[in-house]
Short mmCIF file of C-alpha atoms in Angstrom, two decimals:
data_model
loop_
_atom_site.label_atom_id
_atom_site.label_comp_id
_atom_site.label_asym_id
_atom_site.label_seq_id
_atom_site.Cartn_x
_atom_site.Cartn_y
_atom_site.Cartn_z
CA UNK V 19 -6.94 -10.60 -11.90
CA UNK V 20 -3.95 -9.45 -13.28
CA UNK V 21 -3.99 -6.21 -15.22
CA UNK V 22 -1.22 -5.06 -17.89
CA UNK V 23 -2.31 -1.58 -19.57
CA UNK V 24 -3.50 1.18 -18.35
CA UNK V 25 -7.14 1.03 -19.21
CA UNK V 26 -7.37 -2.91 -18.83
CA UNK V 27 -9.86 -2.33 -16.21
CA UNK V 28 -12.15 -0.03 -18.86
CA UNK V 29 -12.95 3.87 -17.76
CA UNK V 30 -11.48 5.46 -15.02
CA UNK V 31 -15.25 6.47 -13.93
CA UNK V 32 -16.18 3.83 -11.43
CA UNK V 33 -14.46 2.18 -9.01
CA UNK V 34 -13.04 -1.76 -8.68
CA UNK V 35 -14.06 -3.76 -6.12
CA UNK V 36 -11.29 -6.25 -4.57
CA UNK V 37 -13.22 -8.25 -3.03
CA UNK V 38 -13.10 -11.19 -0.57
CA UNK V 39 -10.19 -13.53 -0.65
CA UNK V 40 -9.34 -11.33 -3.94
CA UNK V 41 -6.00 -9.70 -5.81
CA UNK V 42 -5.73 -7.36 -8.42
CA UNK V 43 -2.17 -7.68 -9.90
CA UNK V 44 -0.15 -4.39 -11.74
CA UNK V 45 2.71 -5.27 -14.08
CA UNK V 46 4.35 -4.00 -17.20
CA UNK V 47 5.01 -0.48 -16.23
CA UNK V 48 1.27 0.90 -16.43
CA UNK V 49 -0.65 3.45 -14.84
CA UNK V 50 -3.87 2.92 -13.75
CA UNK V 51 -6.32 6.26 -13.08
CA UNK V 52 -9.66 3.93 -11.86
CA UNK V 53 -10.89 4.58 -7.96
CA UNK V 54 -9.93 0.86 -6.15
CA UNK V 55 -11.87 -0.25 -3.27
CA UNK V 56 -9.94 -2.56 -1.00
CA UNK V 57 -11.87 -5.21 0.93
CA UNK V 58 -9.77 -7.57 2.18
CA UNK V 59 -6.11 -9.27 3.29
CA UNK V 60 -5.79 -10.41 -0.73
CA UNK V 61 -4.95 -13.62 -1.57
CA UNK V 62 -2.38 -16.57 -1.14
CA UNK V 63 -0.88 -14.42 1.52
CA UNK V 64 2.51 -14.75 2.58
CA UNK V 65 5.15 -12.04 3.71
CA UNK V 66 7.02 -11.95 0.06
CA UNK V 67 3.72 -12.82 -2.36
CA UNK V 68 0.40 -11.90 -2.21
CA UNK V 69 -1.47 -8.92 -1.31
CA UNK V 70 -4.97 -7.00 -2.19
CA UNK V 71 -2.79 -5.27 -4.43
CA UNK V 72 0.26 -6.77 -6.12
CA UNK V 73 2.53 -5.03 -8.17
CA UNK V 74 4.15 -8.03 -9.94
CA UNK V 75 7.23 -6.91 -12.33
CA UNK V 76 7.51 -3.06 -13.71
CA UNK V 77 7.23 0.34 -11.98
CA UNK V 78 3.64 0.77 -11.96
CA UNK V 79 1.64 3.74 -10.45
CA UNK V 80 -1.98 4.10 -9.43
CA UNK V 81 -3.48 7.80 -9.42
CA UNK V 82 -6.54 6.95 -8.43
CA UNK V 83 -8.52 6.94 -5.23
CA UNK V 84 -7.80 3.81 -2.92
CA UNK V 85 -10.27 3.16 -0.23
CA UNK V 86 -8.73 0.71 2.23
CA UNK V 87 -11.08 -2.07 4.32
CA UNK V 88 -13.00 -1.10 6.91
CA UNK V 89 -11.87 -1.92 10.66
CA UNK V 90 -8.83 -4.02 8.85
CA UNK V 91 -6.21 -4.64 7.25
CA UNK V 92 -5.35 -3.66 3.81
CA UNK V 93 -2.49 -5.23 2.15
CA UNK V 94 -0.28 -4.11 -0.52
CA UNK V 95 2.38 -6.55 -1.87
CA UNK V 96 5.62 -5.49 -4.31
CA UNK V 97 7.68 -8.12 -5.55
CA UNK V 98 11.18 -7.93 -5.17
CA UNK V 99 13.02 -5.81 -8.63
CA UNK V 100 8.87 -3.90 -8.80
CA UNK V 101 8.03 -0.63 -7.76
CA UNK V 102 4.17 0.64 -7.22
CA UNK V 103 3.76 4.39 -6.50
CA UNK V 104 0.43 5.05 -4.95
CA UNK V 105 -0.38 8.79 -6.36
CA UNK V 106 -3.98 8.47 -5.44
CA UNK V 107 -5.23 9.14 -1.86
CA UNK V 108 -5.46 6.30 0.27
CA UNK V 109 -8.92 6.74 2.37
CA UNK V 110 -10.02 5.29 4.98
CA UNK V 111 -13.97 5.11 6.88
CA UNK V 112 -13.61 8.51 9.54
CA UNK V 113 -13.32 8.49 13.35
CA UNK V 114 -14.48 5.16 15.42
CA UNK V 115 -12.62 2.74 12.07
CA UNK V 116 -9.11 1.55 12.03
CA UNK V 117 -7.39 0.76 8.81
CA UNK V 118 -3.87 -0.95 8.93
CA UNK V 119 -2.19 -0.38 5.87
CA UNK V 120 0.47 -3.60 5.39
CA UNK V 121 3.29 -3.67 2.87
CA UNK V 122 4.87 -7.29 1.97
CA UNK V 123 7.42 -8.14 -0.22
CA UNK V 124 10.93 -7.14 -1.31
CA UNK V 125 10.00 -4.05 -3.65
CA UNK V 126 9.05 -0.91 -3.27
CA UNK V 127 5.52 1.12 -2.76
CA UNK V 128 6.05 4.85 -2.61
CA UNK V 129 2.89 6.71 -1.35
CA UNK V 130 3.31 10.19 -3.67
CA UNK V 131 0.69 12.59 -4.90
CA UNK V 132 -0.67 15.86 -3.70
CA UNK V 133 -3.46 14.97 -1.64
CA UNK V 134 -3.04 13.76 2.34
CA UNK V 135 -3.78 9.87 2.78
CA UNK V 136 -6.60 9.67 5.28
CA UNK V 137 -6.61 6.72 7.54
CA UNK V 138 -6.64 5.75 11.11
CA UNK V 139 -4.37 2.82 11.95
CA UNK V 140 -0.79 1.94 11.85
CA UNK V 141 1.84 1.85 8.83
CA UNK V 142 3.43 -1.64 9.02
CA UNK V 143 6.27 -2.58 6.61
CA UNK V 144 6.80 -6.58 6.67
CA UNK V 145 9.40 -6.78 3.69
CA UNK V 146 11.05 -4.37 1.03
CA UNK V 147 11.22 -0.48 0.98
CA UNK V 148 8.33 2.20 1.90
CA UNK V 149 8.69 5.44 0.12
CA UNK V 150 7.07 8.59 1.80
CA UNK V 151 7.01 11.23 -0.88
CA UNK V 152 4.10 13.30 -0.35
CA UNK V 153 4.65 16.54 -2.04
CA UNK V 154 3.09 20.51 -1.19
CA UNK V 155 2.53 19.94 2.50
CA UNK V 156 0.32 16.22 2.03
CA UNK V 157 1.04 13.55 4.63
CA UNK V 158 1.76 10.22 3.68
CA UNK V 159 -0.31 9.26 6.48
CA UNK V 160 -1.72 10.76 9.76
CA UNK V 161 -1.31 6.72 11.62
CA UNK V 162 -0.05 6.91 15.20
CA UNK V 163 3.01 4.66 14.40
CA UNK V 164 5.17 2.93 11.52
CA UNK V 165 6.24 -0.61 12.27
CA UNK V 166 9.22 -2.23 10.32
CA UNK V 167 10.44 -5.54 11.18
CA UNK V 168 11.14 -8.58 10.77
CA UNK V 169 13.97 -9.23 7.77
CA UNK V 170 15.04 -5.77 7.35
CA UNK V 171 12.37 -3.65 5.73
CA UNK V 172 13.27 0.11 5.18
CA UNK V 173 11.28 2.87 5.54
CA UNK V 174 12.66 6.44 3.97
CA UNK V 175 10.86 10.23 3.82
CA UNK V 176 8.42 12.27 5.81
CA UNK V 177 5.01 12.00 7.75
CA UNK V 178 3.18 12.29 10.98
CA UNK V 179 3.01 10.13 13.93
CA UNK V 180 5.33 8.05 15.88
CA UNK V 181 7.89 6.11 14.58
CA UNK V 182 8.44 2.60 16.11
CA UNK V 183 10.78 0.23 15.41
CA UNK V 184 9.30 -3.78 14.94
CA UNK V 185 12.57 -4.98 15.78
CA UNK V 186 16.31 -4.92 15.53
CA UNK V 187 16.35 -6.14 12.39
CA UNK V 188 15.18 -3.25 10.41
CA UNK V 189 16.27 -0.23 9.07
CA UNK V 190 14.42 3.08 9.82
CA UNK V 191 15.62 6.50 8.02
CA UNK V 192 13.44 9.80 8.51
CA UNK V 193 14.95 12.43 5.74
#
């Protein structure tokens, strides 16, 4: 599906379901409010296109609640020239579940907002630029590590948790 206003998805009072095999695609410099459940890798995956989430062209934000697959991988894709701010918290399932959050391609996805994200996996960053700019004490995440590798990815801004270095391809910058 690929989604170019803000309310294309109707009322921000229930959630969308990605589901198997699935991608929602953001373009045209919207702002979506609706809860998102992620359940799955996304579709035609491949390190630069693809994605559960795929911000396509624009700066596009999403301020609502993400809740990422359980005991998996949730992937968020940015084309190259795009930007995707994730204001909403990204939740995960509570102790005993592991969510991997995964960004591809050569854009950007800033996770912003207020609220902490709440997940229990690893941060990896495959292409592009990740953007920690949690604001009023809020962690970007509370993962035990941030992986960037493999064609110089770049990771810039605060959070908790070790930071680990995929490769020596990569650029990693803590402000």
């Amino acid at each position: 599906i690929n989604i170019r206003s803000d309310n294309a998805l109707g009322a921000a009072t229930g959630p969308t379901d990605i589901g198997s095999w699935s991608s929602l695609e953001v373009e045209n410099n919207i702002t979506v409010a609706e809860p998102l459940y992620i359940a799955n890798w996304g579709s035609d995956f491949d390190f630069d296109f693809g994605g559960a989430l795929h911000s396509v062209s624009g700066n596009n934000t999403w301020t609502g609640l993400v809740t990422m697959v359980r005991n998996g991988d949730t992937s968020v894709c940015v084309d190259a020239g795009s930007t995707l701010d994730i204001e909403g918290q990204l939740l995960g399932h509570g102790p005993g579940h592991t969510q991997r959050l995964r960004k591809f391609g050569g854009g950007v996805l800033e996770l912003s907002g207020t609220q902490s994200n709440d997940f229990n996996g690893d941060v990896q960053v495959y292409r592009g630029t990740l953007k920690l700019n949690k604001s009023g004490g809020a962690l970007a995440f509370n993962s035990s590590s941030i992986w960037v590798g493999d064609t110089g990815a770049y990771v810039e801004g605060l959070g908790a948790g070790d930071n680990t270095m995929g490769d020596n391809s990569a650029i990693l910058e803590i402000a």
